[in-house]
Short mmCIF file of C-alpha atoms and ligand atoms in Angstrom, two decimals:
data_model
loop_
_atom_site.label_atom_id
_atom_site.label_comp_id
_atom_site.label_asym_id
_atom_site.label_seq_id
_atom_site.Cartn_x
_atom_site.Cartn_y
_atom_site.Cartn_z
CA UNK M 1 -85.14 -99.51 -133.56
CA UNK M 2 -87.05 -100.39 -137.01
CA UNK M 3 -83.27 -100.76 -138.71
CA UNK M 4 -82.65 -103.80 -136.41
CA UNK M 5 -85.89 -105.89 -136.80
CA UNK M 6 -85.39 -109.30 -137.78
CA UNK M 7 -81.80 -108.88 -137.66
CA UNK M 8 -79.58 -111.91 -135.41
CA UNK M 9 -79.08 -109.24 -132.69
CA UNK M 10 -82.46 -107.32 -132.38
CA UNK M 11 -83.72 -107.00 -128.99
CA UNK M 12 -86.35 -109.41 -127.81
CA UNK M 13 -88.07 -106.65 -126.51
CA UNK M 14 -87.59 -103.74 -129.30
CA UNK M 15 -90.55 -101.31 -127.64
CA UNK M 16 -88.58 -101.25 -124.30
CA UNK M 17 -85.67 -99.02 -123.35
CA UNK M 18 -83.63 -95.92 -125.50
CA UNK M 19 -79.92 -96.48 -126.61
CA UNK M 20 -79.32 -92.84 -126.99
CA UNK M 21 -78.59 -92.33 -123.25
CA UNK M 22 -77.93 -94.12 -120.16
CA UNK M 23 -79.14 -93.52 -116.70
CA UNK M 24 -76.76 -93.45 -113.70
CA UNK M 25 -78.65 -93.01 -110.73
CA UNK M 26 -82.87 -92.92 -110.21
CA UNK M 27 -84.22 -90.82 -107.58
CA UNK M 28 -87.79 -92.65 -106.89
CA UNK M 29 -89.36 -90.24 -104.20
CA UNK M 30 -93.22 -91.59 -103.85
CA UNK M 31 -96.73 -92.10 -101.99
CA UNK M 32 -98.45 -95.25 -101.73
CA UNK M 33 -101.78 -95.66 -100.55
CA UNK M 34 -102.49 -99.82 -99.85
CA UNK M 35 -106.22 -99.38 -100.20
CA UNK M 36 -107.30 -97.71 -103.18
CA UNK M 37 -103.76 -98.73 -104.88
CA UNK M 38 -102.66 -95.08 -105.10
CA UNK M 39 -99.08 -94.28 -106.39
CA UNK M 40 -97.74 -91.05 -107.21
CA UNK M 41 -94.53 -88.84 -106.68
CA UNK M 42 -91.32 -87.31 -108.21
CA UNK M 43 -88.62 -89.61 -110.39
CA UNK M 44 -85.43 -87.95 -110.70
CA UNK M 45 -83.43 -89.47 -113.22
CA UNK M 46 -79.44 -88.14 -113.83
CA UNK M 47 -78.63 -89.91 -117.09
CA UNK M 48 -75.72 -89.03 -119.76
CA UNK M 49 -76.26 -88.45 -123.37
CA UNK M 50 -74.94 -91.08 -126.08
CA UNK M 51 -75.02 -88.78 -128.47
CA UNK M 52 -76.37 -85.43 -129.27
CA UNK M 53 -80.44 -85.17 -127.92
CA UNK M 54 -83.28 -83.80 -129.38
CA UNK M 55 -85.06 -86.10 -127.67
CA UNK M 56 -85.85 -89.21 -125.64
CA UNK M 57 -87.93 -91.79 -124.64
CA UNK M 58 -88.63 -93.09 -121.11
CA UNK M 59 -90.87 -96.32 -120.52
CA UNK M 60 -93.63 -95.22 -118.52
CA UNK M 61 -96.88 -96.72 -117.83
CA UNK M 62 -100.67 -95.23 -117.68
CA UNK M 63 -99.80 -92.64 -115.02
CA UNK M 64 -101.03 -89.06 -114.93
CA UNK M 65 -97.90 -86.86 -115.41
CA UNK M 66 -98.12 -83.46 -114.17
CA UNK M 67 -94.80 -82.20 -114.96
CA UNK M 68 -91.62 -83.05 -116.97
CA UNK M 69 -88.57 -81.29 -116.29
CA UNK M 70 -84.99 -81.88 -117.78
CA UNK M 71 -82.32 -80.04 -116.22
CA UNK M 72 -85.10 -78.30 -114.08
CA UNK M 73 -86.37 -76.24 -116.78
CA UNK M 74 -90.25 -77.38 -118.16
CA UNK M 75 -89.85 -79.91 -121.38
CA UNK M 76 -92.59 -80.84 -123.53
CA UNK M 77 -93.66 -84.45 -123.49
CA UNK M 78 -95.79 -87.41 -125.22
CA UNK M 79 -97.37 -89.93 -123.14
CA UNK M 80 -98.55 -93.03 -125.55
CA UNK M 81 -98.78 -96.40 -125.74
CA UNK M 82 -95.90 -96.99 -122.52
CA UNK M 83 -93.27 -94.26 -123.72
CA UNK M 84 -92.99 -91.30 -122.20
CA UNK M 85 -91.73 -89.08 -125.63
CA UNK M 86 -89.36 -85.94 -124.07
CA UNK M 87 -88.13 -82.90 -126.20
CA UNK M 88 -86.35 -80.30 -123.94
CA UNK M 89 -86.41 -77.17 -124.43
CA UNK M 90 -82.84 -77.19 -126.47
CA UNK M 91 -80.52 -80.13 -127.58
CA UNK M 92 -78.92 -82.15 -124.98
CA UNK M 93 -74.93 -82.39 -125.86
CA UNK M 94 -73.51 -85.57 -126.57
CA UNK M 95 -72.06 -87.21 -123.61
CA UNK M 96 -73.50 -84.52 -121.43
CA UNK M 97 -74.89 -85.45 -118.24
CA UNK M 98 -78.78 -84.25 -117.84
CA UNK M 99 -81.66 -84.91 -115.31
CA UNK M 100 -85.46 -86.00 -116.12
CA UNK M 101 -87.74 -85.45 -113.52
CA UNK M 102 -90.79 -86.86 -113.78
CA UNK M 103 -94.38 -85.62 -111.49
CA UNK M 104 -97.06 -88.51 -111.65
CA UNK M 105 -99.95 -90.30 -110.03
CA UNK M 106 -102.07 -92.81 -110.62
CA UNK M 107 -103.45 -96.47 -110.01
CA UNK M 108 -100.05 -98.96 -111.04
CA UNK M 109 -101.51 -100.91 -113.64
CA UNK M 110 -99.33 -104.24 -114.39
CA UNK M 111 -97.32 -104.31 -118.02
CA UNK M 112 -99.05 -106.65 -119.90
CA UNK M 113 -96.91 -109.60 -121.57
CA UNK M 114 -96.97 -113.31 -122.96
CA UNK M 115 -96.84 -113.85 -119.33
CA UNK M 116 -99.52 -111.78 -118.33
CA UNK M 117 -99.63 -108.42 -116.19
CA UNK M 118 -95.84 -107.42 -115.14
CA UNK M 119 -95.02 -104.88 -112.10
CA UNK M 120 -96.33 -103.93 -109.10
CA UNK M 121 -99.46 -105.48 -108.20
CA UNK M 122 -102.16 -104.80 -105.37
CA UNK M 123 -102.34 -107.67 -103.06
CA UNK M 124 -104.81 -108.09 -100.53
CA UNK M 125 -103.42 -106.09 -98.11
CA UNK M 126 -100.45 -104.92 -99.66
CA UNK M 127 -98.18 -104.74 -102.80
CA UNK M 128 -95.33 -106.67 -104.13
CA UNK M 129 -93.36 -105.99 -107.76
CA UNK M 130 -92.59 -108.77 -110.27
CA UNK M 131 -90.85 -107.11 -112.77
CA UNK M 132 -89.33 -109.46 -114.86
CA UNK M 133 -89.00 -108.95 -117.43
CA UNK M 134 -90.34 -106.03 -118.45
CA UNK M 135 -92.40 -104.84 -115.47
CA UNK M 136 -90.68 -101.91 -114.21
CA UNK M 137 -92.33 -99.04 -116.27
CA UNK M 138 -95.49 -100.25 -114.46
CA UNK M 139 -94.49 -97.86 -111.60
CA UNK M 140 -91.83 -95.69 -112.33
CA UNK M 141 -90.38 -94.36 -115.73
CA UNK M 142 -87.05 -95.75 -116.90
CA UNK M 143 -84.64 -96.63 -119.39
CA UNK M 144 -86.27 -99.98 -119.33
CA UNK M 145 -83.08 -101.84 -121.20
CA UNK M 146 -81.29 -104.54 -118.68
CA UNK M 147 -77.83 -103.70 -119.94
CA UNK M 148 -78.62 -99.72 -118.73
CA UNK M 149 -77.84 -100.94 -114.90
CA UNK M 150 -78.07 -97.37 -112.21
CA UNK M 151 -77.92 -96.34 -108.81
CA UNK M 152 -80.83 -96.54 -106.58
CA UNK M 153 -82.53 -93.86 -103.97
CA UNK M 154 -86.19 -95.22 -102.96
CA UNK M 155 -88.24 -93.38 -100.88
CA UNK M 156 -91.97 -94.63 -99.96
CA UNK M 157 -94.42 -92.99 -97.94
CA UNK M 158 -97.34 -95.39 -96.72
CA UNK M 159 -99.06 -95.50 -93.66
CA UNK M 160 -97.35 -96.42 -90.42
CA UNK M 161 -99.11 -100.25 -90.45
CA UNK M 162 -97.28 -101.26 -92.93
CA UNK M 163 -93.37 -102.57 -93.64
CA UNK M 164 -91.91 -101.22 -96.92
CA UNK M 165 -88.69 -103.07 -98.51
CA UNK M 166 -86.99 -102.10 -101.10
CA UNK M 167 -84.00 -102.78 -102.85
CA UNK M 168 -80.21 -101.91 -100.95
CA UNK M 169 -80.04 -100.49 -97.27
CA UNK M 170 -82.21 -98.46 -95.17
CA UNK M 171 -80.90 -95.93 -94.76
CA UNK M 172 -84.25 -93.47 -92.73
CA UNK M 173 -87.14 -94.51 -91.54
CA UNK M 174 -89.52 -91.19 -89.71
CA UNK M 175 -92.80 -91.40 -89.14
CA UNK M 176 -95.04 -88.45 -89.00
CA UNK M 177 -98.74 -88.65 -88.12
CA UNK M 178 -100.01 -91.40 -89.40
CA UNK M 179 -97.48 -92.47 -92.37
CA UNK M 180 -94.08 -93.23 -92.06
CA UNK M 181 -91.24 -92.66 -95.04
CA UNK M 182 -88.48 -95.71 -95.67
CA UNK M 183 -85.41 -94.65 -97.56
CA UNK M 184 -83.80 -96.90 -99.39
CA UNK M 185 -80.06 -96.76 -101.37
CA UNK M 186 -78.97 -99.31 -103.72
CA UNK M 187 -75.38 -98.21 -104.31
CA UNK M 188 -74.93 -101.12 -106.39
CA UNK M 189 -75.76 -100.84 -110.44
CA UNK M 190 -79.49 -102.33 -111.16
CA UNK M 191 -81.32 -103.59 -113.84
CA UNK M 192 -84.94 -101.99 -113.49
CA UNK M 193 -86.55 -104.81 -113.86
CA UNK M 194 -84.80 -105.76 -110.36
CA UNK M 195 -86.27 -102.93 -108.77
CA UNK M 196 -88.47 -103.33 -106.23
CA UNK M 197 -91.00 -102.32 -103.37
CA UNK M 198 -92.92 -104.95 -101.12
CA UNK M 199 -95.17 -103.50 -98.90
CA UNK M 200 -97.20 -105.47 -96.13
CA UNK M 201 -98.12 -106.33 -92.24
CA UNK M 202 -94.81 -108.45 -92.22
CA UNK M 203 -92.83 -109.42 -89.11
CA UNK M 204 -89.11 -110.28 -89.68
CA UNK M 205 -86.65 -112.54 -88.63
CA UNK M 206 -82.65 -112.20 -89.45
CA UNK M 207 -81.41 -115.34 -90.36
CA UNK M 208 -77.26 -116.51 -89.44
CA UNK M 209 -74.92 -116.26 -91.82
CA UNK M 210 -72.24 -114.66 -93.82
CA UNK M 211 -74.24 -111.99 -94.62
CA UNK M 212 -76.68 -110.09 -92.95
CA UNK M 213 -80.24 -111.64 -94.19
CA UNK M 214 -84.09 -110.88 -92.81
CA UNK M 215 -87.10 -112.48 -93.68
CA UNK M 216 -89.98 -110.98 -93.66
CA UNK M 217 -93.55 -112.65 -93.38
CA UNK M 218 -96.69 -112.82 -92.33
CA UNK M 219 -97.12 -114.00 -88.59
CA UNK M 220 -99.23 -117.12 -89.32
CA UNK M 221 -96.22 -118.31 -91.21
CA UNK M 222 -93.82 -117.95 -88.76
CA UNK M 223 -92.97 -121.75 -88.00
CA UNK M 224 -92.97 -122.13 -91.48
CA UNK M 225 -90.61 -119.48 -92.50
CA UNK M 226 -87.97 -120.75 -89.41
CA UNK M 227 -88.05 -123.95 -90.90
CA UNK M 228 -88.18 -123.50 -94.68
CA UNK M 229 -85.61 -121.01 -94.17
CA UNK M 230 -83.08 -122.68 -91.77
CA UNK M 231 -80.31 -123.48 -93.74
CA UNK M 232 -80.43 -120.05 -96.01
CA UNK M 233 -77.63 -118.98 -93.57
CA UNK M 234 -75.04 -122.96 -94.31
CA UNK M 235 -76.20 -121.80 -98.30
CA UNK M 236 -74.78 -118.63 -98.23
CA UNK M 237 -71.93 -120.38 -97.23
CA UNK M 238 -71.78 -123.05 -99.64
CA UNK M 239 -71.99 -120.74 -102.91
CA UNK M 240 -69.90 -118.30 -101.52
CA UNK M 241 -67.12 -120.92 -101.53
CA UNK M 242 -68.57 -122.15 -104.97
CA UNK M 243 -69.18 -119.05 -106.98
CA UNK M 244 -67.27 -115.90 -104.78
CA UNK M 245 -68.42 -113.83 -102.69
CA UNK M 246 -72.03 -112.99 -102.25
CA UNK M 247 -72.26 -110.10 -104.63
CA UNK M 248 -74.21 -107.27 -101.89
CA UNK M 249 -74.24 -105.86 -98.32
CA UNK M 250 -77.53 -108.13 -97.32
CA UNK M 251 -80.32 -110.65 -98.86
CA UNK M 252 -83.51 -110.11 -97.73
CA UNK M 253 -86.38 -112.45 -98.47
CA UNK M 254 -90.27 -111.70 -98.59
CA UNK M 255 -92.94 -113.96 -98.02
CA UNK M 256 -95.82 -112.67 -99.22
CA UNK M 257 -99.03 -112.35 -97.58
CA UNK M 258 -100.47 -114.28 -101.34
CA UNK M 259 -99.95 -117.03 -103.40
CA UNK M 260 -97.46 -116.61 -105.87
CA UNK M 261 -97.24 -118.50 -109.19
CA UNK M 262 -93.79 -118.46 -108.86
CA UNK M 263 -91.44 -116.59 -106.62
CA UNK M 264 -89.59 -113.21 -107.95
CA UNK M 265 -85.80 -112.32 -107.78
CA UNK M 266 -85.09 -108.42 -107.30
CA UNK M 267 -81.35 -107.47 -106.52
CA UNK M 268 -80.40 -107.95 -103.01
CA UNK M 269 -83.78 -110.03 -102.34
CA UNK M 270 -86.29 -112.62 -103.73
CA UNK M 271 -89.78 -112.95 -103.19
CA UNK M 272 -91.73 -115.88 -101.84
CA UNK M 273 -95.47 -116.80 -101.90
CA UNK M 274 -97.08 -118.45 -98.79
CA UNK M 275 -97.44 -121.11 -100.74
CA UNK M 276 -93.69 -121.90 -101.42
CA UNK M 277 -93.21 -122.50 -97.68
CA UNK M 278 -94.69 -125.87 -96.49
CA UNK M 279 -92.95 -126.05 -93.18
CA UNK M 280 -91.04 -129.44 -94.50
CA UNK M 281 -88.77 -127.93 -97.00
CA UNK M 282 -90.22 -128.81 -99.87
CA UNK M 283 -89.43 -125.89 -101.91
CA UNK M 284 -85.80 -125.75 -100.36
CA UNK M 285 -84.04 -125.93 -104.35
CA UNK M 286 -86.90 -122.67 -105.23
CA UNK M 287 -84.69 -120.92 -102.03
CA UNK M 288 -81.00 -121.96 -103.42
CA UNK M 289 -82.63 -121.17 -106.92
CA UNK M 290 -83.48 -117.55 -105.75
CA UNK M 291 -80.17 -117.14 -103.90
CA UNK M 292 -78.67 -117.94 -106.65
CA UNK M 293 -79.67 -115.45 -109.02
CA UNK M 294 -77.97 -112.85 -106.50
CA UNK M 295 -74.78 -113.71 -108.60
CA UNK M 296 -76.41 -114.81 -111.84
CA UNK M 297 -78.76 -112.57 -112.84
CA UNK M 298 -78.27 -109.43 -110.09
CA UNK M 299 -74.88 -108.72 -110.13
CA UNK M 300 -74.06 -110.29 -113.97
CA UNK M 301 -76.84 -109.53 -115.58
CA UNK M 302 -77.65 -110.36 -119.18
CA UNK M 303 -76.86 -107.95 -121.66
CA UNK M 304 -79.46 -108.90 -123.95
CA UNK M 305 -82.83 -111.48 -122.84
CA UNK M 306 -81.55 -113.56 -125.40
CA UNK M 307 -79.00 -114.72 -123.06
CA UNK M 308 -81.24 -115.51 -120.36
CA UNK M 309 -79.65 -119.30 -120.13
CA UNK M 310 -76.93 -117.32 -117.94
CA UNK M 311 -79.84 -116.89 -115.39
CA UNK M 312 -81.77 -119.59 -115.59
CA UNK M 313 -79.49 -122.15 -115.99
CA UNK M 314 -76.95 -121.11 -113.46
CA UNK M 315 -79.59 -120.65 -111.04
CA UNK M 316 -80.91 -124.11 -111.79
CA UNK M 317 -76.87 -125.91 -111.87
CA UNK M 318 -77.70 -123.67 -108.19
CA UNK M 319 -80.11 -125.90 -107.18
CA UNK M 320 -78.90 -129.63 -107.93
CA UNK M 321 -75.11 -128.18 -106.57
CA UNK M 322 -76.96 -127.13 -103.30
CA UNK M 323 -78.72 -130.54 -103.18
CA UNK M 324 -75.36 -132.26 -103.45
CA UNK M 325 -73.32 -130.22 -100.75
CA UNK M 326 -76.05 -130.18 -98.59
CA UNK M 327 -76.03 -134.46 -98.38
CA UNK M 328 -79.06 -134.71 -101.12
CA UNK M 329 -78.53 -136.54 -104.52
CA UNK M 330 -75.53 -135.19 -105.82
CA UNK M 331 -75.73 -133.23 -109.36
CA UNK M 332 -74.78 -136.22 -111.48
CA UNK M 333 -78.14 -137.52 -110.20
CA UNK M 334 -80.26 -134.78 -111.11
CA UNK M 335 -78.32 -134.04 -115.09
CA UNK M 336 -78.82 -137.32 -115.60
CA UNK M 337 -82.93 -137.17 -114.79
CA UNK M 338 -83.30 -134.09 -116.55
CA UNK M 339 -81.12 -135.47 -119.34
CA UNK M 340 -83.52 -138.40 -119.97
CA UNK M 341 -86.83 -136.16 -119.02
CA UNK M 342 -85.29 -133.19 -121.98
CA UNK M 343 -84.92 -136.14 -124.52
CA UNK M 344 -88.62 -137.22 -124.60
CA UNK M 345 -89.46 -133.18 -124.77
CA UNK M 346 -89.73 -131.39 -128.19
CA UNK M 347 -86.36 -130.49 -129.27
CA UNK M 348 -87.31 -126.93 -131.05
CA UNK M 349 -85.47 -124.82 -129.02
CA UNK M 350 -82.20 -123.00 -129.18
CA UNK M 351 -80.51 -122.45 -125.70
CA UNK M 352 -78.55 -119.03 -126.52
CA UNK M 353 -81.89 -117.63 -128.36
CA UNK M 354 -84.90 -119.33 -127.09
CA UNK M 355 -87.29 -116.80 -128.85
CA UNK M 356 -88.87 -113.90 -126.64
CA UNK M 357 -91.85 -116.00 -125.73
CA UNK M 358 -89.71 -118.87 -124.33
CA UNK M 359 -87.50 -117.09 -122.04
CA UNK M 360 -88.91 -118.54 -119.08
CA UNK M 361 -89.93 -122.08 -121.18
CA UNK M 362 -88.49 -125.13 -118.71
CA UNK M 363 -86.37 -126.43 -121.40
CA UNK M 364 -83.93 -123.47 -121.20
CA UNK M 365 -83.90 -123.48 -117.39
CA UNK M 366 -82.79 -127.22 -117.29
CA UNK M 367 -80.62 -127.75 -120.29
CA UNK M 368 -78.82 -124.25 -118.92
CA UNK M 369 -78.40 -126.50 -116.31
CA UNK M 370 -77.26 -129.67 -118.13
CA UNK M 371 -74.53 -127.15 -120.24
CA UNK M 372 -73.04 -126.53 -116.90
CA UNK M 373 -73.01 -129.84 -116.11
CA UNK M 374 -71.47 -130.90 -119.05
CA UNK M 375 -68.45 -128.66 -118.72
CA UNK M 376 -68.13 -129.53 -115.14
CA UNK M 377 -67.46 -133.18 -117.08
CA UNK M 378 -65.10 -132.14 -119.38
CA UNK M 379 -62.94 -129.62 -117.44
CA UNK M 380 -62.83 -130.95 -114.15
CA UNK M 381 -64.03 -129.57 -110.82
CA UNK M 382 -61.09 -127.50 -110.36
CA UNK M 383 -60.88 -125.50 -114.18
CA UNK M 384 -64.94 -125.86 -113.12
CA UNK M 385 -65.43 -124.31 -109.87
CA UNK M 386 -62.39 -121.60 -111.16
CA UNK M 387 -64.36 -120.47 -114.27
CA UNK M 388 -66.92 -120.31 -112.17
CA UNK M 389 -65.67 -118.08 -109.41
CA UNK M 390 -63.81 -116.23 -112.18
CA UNK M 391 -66.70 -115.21 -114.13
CA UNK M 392 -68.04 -113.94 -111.34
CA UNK M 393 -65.28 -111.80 -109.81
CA UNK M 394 -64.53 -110.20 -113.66
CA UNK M 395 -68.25 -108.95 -114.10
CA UNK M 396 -69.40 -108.19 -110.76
CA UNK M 397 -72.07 -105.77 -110.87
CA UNK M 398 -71.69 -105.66 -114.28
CA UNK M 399 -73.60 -107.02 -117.68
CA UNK M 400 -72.68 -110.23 -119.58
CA UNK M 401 -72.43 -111.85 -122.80
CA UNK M 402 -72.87 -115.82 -124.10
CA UNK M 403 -69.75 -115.23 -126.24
CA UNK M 404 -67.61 -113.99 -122.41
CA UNK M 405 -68.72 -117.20 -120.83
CA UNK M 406 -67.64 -119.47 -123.48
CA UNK M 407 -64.36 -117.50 -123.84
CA UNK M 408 -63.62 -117.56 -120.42
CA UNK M 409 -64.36 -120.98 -120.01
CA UNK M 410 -62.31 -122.08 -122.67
CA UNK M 411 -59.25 -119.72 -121.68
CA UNK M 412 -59.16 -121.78 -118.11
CA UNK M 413 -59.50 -125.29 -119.79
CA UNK M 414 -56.44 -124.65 -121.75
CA UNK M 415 -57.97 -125.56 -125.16
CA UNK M 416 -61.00 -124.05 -127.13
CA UNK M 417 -64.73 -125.13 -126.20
CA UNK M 418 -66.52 -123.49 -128.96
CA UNK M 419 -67.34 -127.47 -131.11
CA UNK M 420 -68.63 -128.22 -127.52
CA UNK M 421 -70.85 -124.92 -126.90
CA UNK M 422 -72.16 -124.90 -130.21
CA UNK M 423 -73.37 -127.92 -129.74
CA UNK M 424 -75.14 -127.27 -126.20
CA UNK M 425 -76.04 -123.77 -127.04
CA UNK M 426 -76.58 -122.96 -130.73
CA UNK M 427 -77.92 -126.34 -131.67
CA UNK M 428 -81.43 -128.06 -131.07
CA UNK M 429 -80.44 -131.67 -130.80
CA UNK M 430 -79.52 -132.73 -127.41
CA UNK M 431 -76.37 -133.77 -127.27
CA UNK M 432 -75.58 -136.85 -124.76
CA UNK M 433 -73.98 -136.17 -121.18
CA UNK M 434 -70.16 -136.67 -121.93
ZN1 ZN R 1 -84.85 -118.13 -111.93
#
């Protein structure tokens, strides 16, 4: 990792994940206890080798391991500063497939960032995960790189008082004595930081729609939640026909029994506070937002955090495209309020690499959004909507690039882009809405 520091293309997060292998499925089988925040269990990780392995490095948080094995046989192991150091007990071959499994307990304690503590977090009563975007080695170890996307097995163990969701379907739930065990499957490829577990008194609803959804809340919220949440179901069905079809088997939504600063996307799910549900609708464009990121963001996901505009921005076009087909102020509106509010804002900022410390900085969420825009103006609704749907359908459930979008975009106009994107993207000047 040293070789690549300060170079264009050095991660924005260099401490986090191991390009010598790649994981293709996680096994997460663990315990929870609510009250003293208790988490332990078994990770199973079956992963294949890059190249030739002497050894490797899992991100792993302050846990107390009792036992690392890698193809079942006991491997020594380093536990410092958030990596999890393996050497088995001979080479791995390159391009071999090999399993890590990984014995640990301990209290979850969050990943700390610019942003604060990351990961799963003790609520009240309960637990939610934020992982983005580096949260997930705050409860289970991983290849903690978002371009190393696996399969998903999550089984939690809590007692019987409590609902546990997790990412994909459910595919068991059996309670004995006084704790029950959910098993969950993401057969889907996931980023870990989309991972998740939410654990809480909830009560659900299921929502109509194209796709199966459930909300789940607490049950002074209810009235709430069946408002807020009322036209999920007619949004499903308005990006569906925008982007393609909804990228998984269900969306599930979580309102939290807590205030949240913000809510949280996972795959297959978002995360809500109690705050961000009013009972009027007033955080309706946080729900498209959300539901966006379900196809940009969860199913495309950014190979690199430098191109976190292809979240954020698409999930923000999301929001002022929802407010227009939904009889709001149409997206025209909203660019051109943004566009006036961005031109009285410092104009330090590149879109395509914000910096580390400004991935989540307003500016890149809104003139994401105004890019979009933009092309929508120069292309047409049609070559539009098309690139849109098409970049979708050609890297579903896979990872993405700046460089794919611009190409692909400029392939369906009929004539190249790249004067236009430099200008939106690489440069700091805003340019004026064509
Ligand atoms: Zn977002």
């Amino acid at each position: 990792m040293k070789a690549l520091a300060g170079r264009a293309d050095a991660p924005y997060f260099p401490d986090h994940g191991d390009d010598r292998y790649r994981v293709r499925h996680y096994d997460l089988e663990l315990e929870y206890r609510v009250g003293p925040n208790r988490l332990g269990g078994t990770a199973r990780l079956s992963a294949v080798a890059v190249d030739r392995l002497d050894r490797l490095a899992l991100d792993f948080g302050a846990f107390r391991i009792g036992k690392v094995l890698v193809d079942g046989t006991p491997a020594r192991f380093r536990h410092r500063h958030g990596k999890l150091h393996v050497t088995p007990s001979r080479p791995i071959g390159r391009e071999a497939a090999f399993t890590v499994e990984v014995r640990y307990t301990g209290n979850p304690s969050p990943v700390s960032s610019h942003w604060g503590g990351l990961g799963w977090e003790q609520l009240t009563d309960g637990s939610i995960v934020a992982g983005q975007p580096i949260g997930a080695p705050s409860w289970f170890p991983c290849n903690d790189r978002p371009d190393d996307k696996a399969r998903y097995r999550i089984a939690v163990t809590t007692a019987s008082a409590y609902e546990v969701v997790a990412n994909g379907r459910l595919m068991a739930r059996r309670r004995v004595g006084a704790t029950t065990t959910w098993v969950y499957e993401q057969g889907e490829p996931m980023a870990t930081y989309l991972a998740s577990v939410q654990i809480g008194r909830y009560q659900f609803l299921e929502l109509d729609g194209p796709v199966p959804q459930h909300v789940y809340y607490p049950s002074a919220a209810e009235p709430r939640v069946r408002h807020d949440f009322g036209r999920q179901g007619a949004m499903v069905a308005a990006f569906t026909q925008l982007f393609g079809p909804y990228p998984f088997g269900a969306y599930t939504v979580v309102v939290a029994d807590d205030e949240l600063e913000i809510p949280v996307e996972a795959q297959g799910m978002s995360i809500f506070g109690t705050n961000h549900v009013d009972g009027e609708r007033g955080q309706e464009r946080l729900i498209a937002h959300e539901l966006a990121h379900q196809w940009f963001g969860n199913s495309l996901t950014l190979a690199s955090w430098r191109d976190i505009w292809l979240h954020e921005g698409f999930a923000t076009h999301a929001e002022w495209l929802w407010s227009e087909a939904s009889g709001g102020e149409s997206a025209a509106v909203h660019a051109g309020r943004w566009h006036a509010r961005l031109s009285q804002e410092p104009r330090d900022l590149v879109l395509a690499d914000p910096g580390p410390r400004r991935i989540f900085d307003d500016r890149v969420y809104k003139r994401g959004a105004l890019t979009l825009h933009a092309l929508r103006r120069i292309v047409g609704d049609d070559a539009f909507f098309q690139t849109m749907r098409e970049w979708t359908a050609g890297h579903r459930h896979g990872t993405v690039t700046t460089a794919e979008f611009t190409a692909l975009a400029g392939r369906i106009a009929g004539r190249p882009l790249d004067a236009f994107f430099t200008t939106w993207l690489r440069e700091k000047a805003l340019p004026p809405l064509p």
